[in-house]
Coordinates of C-alpha atoms (C1' of nucleotides) in Angstrom, one line a residue:
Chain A
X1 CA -40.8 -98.1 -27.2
X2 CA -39.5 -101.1 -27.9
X3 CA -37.6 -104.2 -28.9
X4 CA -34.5 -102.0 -30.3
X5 CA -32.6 -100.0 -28.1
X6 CA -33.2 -96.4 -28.2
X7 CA -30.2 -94.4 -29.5
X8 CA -30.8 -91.6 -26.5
X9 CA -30.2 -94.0 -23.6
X10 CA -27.2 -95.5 -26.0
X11 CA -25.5 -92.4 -26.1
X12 CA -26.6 -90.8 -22.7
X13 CA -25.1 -94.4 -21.3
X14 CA -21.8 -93.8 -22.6
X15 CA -21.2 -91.2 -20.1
X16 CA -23.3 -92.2 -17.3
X17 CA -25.4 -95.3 -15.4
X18 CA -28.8 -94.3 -16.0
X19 CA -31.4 -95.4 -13.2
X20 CA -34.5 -97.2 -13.5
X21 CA -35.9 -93.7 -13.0
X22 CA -33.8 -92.4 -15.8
X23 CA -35.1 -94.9 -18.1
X24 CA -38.6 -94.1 -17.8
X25 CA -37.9 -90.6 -17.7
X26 CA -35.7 -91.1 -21.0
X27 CA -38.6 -93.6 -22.6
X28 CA -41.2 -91.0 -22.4
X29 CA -39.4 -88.9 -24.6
X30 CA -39.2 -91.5 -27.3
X31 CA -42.9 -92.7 -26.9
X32 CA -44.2 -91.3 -30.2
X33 CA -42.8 -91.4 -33.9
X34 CA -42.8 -89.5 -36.9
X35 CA -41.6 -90.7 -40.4
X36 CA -39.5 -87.4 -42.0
X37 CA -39.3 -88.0 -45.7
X38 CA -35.7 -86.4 -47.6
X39 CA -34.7 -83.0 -47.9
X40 CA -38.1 -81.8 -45.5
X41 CA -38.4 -78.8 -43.4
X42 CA -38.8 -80.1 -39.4
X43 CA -39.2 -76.8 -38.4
X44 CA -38.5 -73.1 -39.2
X45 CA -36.5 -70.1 -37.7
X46 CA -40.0 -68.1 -35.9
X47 CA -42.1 -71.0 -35.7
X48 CA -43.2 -71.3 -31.9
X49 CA -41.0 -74.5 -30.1
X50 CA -43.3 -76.9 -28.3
X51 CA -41.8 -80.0 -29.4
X52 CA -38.7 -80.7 -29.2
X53 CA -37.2 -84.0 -31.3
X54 CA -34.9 -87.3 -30.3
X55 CA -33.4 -88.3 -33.3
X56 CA -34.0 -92.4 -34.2
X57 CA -32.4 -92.1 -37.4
X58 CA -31.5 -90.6 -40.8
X59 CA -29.6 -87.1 -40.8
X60 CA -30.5 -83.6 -40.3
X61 CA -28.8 -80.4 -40.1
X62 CA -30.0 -77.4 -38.8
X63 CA -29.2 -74.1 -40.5
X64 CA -29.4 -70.1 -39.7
X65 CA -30.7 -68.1 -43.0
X66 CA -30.0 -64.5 -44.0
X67 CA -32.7 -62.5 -46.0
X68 CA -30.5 -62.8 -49.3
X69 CA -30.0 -65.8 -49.2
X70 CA -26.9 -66.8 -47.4
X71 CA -27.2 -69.6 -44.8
X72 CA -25.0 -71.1 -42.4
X73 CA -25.8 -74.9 -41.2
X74 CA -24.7 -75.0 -38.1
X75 CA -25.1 -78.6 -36.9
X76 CA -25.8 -81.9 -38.4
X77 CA -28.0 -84.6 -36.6
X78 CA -27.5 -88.1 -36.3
X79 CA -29.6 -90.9 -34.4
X80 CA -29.3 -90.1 -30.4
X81 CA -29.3 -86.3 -31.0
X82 CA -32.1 -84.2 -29.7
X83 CA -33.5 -81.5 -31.8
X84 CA -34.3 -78.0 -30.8
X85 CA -32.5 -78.2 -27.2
X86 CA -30.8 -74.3 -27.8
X87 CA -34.3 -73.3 -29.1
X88 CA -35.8 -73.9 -26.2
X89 CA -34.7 -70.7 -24.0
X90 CA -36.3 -68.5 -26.7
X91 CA -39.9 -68.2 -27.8
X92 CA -39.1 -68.3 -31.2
X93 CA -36.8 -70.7 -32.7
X94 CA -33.6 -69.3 -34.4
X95 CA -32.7 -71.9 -36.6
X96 CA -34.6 -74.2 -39.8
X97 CA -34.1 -77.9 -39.4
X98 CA -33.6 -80.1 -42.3
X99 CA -33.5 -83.4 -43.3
X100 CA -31.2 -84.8 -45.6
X101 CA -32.1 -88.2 -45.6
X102 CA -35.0 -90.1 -44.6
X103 CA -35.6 -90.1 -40.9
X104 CA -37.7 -91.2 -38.1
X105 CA -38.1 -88.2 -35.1
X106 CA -39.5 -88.9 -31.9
X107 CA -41.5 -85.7 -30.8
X108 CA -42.0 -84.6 -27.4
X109 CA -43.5 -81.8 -25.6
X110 CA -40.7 -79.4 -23.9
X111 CA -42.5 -79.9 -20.8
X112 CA -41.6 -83.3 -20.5
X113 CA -38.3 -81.5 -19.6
X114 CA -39.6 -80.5 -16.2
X115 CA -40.2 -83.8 -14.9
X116 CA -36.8 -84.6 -15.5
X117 CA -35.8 -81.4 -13.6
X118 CA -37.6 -82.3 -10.4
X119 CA -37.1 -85.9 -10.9
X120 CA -33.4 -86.8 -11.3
X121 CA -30.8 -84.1 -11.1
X122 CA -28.3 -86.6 -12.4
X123 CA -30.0 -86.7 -15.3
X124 CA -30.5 -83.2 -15.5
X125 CA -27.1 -82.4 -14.8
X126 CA -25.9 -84.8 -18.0
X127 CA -28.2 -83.1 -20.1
X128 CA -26.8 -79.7 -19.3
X129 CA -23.6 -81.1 -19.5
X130 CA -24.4 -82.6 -22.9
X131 CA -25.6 -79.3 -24.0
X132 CA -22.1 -77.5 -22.8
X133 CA -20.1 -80.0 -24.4
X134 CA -22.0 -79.0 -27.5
X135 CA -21.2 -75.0 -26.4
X136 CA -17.5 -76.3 -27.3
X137 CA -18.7 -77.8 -30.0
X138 CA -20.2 -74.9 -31.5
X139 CA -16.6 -73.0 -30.1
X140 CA -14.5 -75.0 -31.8
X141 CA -16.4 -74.4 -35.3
X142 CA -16.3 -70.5 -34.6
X143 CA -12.5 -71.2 -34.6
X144 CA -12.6 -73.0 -37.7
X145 CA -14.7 -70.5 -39.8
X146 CA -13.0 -67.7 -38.3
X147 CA -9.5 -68.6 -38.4
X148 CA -8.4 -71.8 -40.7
X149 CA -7.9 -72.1 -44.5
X150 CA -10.4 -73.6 -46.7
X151 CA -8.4 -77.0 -46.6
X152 CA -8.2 -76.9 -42.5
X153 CA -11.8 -76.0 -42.5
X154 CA -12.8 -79.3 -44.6
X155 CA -10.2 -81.4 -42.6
X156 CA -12.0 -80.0 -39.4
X157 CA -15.6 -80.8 -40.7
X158 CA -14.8 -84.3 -41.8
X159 CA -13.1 -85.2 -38.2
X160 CA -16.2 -83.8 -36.4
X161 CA -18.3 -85.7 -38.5
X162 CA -16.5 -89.1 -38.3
X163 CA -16.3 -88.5 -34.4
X164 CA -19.5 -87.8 -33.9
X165 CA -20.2 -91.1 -36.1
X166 CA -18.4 -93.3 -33.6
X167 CA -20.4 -91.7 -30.5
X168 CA -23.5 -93.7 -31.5
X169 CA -21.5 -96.5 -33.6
X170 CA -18.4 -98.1 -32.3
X171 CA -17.7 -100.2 -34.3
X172 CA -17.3 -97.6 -37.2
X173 CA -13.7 -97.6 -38.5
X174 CA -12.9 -94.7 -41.3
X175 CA -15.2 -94.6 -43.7
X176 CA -18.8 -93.2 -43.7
X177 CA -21.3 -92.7 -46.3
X178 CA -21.7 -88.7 -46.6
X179 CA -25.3 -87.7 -48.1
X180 CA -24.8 -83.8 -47.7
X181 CA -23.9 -82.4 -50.6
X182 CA -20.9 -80.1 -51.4
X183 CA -23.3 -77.2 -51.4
X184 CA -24.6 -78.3 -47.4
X185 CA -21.0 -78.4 -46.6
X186 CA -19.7 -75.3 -48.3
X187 CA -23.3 -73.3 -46.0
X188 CA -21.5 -75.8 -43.2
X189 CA -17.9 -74.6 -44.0
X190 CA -18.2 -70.8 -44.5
X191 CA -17.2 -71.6 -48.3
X192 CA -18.8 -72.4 -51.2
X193 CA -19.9 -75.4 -53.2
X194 CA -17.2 -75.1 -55.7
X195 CA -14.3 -74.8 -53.2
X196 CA -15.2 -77.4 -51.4
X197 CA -14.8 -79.8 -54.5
X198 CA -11.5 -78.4 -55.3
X199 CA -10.0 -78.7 -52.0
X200 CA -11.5 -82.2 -51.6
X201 CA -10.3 -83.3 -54.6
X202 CA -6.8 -81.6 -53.2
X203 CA -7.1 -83.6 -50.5
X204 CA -7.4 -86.8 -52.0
X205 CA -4.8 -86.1 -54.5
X206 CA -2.8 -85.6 -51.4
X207 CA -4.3 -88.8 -50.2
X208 CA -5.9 -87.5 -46.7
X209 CA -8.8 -88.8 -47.6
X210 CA -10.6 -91.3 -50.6
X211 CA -13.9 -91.0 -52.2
X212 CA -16.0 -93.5 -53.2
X213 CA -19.7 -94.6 -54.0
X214 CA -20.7 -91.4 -51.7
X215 CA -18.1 -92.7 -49.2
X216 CA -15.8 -90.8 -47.5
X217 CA -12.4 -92.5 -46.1
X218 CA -9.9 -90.9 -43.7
X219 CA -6.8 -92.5 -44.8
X220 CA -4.5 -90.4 -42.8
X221 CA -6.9 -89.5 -40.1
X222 CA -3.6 -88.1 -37.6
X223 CA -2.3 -85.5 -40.4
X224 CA -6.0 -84.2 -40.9
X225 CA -6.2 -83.9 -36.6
X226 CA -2.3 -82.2 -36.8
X227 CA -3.9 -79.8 -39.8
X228 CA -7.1 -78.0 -38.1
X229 CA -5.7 -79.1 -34.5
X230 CA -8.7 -81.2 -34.2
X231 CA -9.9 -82.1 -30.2
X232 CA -12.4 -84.5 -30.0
X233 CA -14.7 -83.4 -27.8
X234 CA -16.8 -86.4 -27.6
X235 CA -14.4 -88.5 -25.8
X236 CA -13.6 -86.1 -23.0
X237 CA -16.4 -85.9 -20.8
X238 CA -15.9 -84.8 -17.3
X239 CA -18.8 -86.6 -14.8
X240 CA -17.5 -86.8 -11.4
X241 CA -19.3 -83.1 -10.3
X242 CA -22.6 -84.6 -10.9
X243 CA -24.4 -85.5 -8.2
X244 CA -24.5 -88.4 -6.5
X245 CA -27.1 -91.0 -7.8
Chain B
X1 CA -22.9 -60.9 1.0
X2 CA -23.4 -57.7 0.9
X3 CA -24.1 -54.2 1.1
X4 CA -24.4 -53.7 -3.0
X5 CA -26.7 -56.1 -5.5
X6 CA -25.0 -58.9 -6.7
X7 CA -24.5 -58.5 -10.6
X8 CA -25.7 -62.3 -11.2
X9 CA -28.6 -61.9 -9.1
X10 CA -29.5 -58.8 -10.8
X11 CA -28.9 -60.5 -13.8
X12 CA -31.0 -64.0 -13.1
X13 CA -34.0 -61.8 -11.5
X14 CA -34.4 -60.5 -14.9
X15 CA -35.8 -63.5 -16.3
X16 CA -37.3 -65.5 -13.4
X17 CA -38.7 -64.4 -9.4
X18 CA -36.0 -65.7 -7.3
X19 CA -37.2 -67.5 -4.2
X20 CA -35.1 -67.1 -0.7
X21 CA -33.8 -70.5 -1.3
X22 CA -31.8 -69.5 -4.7
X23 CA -31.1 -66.6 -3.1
X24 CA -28.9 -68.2 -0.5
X25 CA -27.6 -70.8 -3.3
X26 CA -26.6 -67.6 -5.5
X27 CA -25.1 -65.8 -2.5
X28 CA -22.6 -69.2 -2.2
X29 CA -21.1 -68.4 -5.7
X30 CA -20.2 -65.3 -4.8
X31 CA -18.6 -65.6 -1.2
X32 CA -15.1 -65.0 -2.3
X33 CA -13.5 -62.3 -4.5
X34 CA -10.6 -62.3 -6.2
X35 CA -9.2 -58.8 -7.7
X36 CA -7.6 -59.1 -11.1
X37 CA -4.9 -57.0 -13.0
X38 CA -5.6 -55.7 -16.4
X39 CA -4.3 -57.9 -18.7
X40 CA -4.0 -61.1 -17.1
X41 CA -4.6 -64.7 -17.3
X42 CA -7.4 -66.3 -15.5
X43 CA -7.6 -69.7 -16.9
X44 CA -5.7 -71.4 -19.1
X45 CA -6.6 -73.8 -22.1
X46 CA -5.6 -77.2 -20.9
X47 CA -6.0 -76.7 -17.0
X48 CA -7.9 -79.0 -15.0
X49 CA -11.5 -77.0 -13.9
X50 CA -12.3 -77.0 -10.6
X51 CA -13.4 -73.2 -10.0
X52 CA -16.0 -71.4 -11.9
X53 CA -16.3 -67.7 -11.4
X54 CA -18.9 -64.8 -11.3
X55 CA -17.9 -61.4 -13.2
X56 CA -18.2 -59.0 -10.4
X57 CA -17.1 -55.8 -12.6
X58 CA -14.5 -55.5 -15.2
X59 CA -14.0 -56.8 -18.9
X60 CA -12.5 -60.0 -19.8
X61 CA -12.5 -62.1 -22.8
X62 CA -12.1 -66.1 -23.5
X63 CA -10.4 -67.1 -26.8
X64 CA -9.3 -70.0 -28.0
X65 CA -5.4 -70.3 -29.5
X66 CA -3.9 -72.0 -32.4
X67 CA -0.6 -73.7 -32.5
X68 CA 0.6 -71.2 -34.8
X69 CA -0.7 -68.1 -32.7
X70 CA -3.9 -67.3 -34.8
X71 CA -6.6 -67.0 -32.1
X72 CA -10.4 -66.8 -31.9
X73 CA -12.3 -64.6 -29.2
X74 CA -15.4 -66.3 -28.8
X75 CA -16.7 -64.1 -26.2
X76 CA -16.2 -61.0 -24.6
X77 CA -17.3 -61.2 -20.9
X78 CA -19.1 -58.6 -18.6
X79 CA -20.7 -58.1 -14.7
X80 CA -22.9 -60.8 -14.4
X81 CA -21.5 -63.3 -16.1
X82 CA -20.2 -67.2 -15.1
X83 CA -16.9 -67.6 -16.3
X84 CA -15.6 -71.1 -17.3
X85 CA -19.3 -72.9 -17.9
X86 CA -18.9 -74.6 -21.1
X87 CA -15.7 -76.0 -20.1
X88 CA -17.2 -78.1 -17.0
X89 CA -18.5 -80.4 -19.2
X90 CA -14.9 -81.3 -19.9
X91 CA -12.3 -82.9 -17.9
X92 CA -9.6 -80.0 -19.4
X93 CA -10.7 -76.2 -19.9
X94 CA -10.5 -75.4 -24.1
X95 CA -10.5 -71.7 -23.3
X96 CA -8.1 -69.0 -22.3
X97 CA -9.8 -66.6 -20.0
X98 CA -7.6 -63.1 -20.2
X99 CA -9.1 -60.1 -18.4
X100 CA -8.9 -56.8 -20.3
X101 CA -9.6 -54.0 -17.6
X102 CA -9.1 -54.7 -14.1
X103 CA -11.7 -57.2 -12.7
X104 CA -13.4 -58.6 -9.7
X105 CA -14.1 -62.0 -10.0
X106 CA -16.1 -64.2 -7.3
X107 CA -14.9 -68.2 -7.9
X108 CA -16.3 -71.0 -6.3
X109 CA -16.2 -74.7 -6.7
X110 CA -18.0 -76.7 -9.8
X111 CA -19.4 -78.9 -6.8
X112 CA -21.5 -76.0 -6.1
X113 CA -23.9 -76.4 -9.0
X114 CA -24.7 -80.0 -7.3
X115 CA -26.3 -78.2 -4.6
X116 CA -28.4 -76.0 -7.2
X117 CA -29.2 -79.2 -9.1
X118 CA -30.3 -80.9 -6.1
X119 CA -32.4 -78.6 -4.3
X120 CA -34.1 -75.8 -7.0
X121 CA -35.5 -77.3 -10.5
X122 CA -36.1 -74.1 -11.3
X123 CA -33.1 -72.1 -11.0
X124 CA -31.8 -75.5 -12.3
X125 CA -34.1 -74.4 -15.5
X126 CA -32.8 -70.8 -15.7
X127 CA -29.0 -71.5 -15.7
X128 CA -30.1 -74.3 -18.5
X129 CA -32.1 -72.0 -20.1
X130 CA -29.1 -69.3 -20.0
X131 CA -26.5 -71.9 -21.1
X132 CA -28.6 -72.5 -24.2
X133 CA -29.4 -69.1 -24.6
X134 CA -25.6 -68.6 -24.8
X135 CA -25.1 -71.4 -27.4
X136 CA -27.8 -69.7 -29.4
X137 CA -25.6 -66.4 -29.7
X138 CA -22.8 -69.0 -30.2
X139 CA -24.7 -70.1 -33.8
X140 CA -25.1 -66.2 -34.1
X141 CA -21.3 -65.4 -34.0
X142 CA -21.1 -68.5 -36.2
X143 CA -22.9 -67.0 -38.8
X144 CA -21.9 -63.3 -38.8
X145 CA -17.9 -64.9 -39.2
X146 CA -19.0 -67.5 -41.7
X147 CA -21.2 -65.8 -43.7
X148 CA -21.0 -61.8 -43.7
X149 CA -18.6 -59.0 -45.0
X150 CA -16.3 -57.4 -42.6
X151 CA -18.6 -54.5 -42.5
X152 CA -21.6 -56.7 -41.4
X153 CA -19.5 -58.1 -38.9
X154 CA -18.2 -55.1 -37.6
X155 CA -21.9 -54.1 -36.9
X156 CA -22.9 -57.2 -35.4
X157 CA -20.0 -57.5 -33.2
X158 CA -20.8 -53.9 -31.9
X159 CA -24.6 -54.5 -31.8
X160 CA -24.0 -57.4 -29.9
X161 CA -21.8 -55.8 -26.8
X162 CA -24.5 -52.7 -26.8
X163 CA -27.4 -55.2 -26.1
X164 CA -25.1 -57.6 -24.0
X165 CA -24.4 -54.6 -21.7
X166 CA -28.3 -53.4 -21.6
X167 CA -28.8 -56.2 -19.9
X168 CA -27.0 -55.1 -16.5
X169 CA -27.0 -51.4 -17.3
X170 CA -30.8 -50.2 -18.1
X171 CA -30.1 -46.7 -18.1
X172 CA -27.4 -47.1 -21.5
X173 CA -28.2 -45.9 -24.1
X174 CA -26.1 -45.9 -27.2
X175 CA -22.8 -44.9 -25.8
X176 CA -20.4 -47.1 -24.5
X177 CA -16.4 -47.7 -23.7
X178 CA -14.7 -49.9 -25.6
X179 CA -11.8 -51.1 -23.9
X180 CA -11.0 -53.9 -26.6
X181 CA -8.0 -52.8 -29.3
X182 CA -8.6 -53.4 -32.6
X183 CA -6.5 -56.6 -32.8
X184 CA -9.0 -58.3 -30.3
X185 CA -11.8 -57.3 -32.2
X186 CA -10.7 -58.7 -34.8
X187 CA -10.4 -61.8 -33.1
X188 CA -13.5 -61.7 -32.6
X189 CA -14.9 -61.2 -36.3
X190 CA -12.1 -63.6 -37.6
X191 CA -10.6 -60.0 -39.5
X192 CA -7.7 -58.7 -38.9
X193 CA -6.9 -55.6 -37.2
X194 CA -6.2 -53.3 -40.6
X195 CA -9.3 -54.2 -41.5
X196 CA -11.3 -53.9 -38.1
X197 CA -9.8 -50.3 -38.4
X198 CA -11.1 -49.0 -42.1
X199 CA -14.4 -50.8 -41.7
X200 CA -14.1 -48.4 -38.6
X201 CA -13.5 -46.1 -40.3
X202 CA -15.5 -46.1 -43.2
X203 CA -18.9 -46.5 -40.6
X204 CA -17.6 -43.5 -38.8
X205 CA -17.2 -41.3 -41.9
X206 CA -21.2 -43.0 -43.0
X207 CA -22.5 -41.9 -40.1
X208 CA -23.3 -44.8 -38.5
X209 CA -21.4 -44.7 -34.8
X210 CA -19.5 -42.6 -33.5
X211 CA -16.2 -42.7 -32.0
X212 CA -14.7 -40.3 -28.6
X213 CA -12.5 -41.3 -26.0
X214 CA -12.2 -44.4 -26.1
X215 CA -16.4 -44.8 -26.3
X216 CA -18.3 -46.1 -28.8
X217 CA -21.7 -44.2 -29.8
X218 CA -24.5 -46.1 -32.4
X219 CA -25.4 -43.1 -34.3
X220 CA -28.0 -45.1 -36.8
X221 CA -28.6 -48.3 -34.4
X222 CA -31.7 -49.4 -36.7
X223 CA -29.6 -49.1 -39.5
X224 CA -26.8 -51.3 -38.2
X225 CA -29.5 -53.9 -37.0
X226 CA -31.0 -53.9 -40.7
X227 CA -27.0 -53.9 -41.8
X228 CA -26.2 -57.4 -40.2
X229 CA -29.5 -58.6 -39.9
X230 CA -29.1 -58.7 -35.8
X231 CA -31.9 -60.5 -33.3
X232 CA -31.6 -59.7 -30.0
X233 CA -31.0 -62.9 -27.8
X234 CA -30.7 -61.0 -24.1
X235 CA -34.2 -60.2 -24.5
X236 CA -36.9 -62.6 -25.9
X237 CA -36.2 -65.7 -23.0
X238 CA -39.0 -68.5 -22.5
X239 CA -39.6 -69.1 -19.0
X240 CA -43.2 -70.5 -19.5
X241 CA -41.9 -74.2 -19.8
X242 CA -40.0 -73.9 -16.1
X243 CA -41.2 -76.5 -13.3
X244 CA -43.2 -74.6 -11.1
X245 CA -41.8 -73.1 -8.0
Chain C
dC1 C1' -33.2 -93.2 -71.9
dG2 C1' -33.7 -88.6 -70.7
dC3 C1' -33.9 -85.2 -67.3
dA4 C1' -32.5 -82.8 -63.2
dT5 C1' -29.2 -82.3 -59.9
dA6 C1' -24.5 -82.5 -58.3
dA7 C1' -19.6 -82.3 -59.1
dT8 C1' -15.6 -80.9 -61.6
dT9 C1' -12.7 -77.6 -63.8
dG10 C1' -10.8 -73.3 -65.6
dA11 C1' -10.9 -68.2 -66.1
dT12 C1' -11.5 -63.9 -63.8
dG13 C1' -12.4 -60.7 -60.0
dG14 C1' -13.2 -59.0 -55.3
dT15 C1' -12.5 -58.9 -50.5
dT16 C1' -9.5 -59.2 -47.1
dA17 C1' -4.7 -60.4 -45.5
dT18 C1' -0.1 -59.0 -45.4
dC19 C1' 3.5 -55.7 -45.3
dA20 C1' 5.2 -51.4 -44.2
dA21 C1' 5.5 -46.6 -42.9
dG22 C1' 3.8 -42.9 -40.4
dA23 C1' 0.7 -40.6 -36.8
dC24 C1' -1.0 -40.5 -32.3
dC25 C1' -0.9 -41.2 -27.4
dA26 C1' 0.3 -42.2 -22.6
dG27 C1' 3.8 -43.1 -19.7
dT28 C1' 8.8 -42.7 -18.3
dG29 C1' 12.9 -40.8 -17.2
dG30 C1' 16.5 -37.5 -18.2
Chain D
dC1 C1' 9.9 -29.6 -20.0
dC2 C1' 10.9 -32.6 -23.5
dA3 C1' 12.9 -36.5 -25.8
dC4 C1' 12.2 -41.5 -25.6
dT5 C1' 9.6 -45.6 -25.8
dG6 C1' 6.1 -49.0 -26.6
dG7 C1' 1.7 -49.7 -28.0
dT8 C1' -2.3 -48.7 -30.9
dC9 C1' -4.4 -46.9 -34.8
dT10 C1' -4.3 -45.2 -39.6
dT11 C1' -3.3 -45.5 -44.3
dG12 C1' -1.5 -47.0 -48.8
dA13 C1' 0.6 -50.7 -51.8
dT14 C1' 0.6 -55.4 -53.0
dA15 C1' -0.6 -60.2 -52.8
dA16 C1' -3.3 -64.4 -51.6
dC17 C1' -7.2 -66.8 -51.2
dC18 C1' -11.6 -67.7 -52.1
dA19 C1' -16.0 -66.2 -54.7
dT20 C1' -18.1 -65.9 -58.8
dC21 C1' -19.2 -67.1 -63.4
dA22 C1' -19.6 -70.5 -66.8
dA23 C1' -19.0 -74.7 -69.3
dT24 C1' -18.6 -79.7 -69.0
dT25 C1' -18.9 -84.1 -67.0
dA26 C1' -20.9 -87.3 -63.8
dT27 C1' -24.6 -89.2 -61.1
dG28 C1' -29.0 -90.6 -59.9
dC29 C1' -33.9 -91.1 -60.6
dG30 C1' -38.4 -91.6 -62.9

DNA sequence: CGCATAATTGATGGTTATCAAGACCAGTGG
DNA sequence: CCACTGGTCTTGATAACCATCAATTATGCG
């Protein structure tokens, strides 16, 4: 750590002041660094979790397999994201994580955890609320996969995508580049590869969104959030029962 | 509190030794009760959170609602249980809480996790550890609804309330009531409930539960586990990495 | 340039939703 | 005691949506 900021404290800081005490506790998470090349395994369903990972940059997802086959990805990782956090209750992880592009990880032991539990309960209690928001998170995509159309499922993904985006980037308008492929969002999506090109190419014909150069554009934005009933859970973030610093 | 064992103590002391001091931070959650009716509202999506509450007996469920009425159960509550905890992250609840049987609830401020944050890291640790143990079984019902047939969802939903209620009821064995209709099951699976009823049906007449009364009975539990691929998340929890007491 | 991978597109089929009618059941009131 | 009522469950007929299969085009990389 580091001339550039760390993407942890510059999410974590959009919710909360951080203490000096919080900073150190927060750098020591980020002291190390791993390169992750493209499409790599970072860590399989059964392996034993004694790292867990902050995320400095590329993208990842992470993804439940069945025995034949079928897979679910269940989350995609950006920079600021820490990797294996609902892995760490059980001795054996539950879930594979991928990359999908190139990406630098910052590994630390799950111990360091504890420090931060006897340390700062502020801190503590933003990263359980982190993890709850992410609870809704996972909530809201049950509701997607078990209740919308293909087309509100796709609308859905793509807003939870771009809001996620602008957690880490403010300054990001409507248009981000999209490196999964359609096959990563149909295992994302509950659908498959081919459906999700025909009902993105619907929806561009409709002109909800645009494509281009691996781009994706929201050009309507508020009729994709009035088709899947989209709540961004990013934004709304209650703090005031933390407590006090 | 009070002549009989608290459910959530019973519950925690499953995982972790409780010390005298969480025990008198437990007993605070529960200090009120609160009977309610079968088939009422507890919470609504959209209210302001301020109380949490502790399943004392009954069934409820929480569910979140579409515009247009579809609806997604995303979990099916029990004794033991804290009600409302993903939504505190939030300043507005994105849950409907509705009890199915009659119910006992104990609520109790948000501002009382402060007090467990402040003064035990390591009940601090369990409720984390329980919250993400949760968000684990979240992926889970992700990727029975996203990726399995009705009949493999049927099984998993089933599977999962069997070792849900093991937890505070050692002596079950593979009987149980089923107070949820059809229609809320399949709110659950993302089916509907014609379907919920022939793949009922059709595991019935293979011999793989049972149905009397109103109870439920796994008749070929192995083979339901091997049917939907089911892991068991009540049981295999990692206290190793918890500060010490 | 050539190869591998990804995306598109059309034809067909299967699983589940939808619709509708009847059976069952518990509770209610005549 | 028995019709009446409202709810749930069952069952069959039909339809819609998405999966599957397969062929073609586009894209990216060595």
């Amino acid at each position: 750590m580091s001339d550039y900021e760390s993407c942890l404290v510059s999410k974590l800081s959009n919710y909360m002041d951080l203490s000096d005490t919080d900073l150190d506790l927060l750098a020591r998470l980020e002291a190390e660094e791993r390169n992750v090349p493209q499409q790599a395994s970072v860590q399989k369903a059964g392996d034993r979790i004694e790292y867990l990972h902050v995320v400095k940059s590329g993208w990842l997802f992470s993804a439940m397999d069945m025995p034949d086959g079928r897979r679910q990805v269940v989350s995609v990782h950006h920079a600021g994201d820490i990797l294996g956090l609902p892995d760490i209750a059980l001795n054996h992880g539950a879930l594979n994580v991928h990359s999908v592009t190139q990406a630098v990880l910052c590994p630390f032991p799950k111990t360091h955890l504890d420090k931060i539990f006897e340390t700062s309960p502020r801190l503590t209690a933003l990263l359980f609320a982190i993890s709850l928001r992410d609870q809704v998170i996972f909530i809201d995509k049950l509701r997607a996969v078990g209740r919308m159309s293909a087309r509100e499922r796709v609308a859905y993904f793509l807003l939870d995508i771009a809001h996620r985006l602008r957690v880490t980037n403010g300054s990001m308008t409507d248009t981000f580049r999209m490196p999964l492929t359609q096959t990563e969002i149909g295992d994302a999506t509950g659908l498959t590869s081919v459906t999700i090109s025909k009902t993105m190419m619907q929806l561009q014909l409709d002109k909800l969104i645009d494509r281009r150069e691996g781009n994706i554009i929201l050009r309507e934005e508020a009729a994709l959030i009035a088709l899947c009933d989209y709540v961004d859970r990013y934004a709304d973030m209650d703090t005031d029962w933390f407590p006090a610093a």
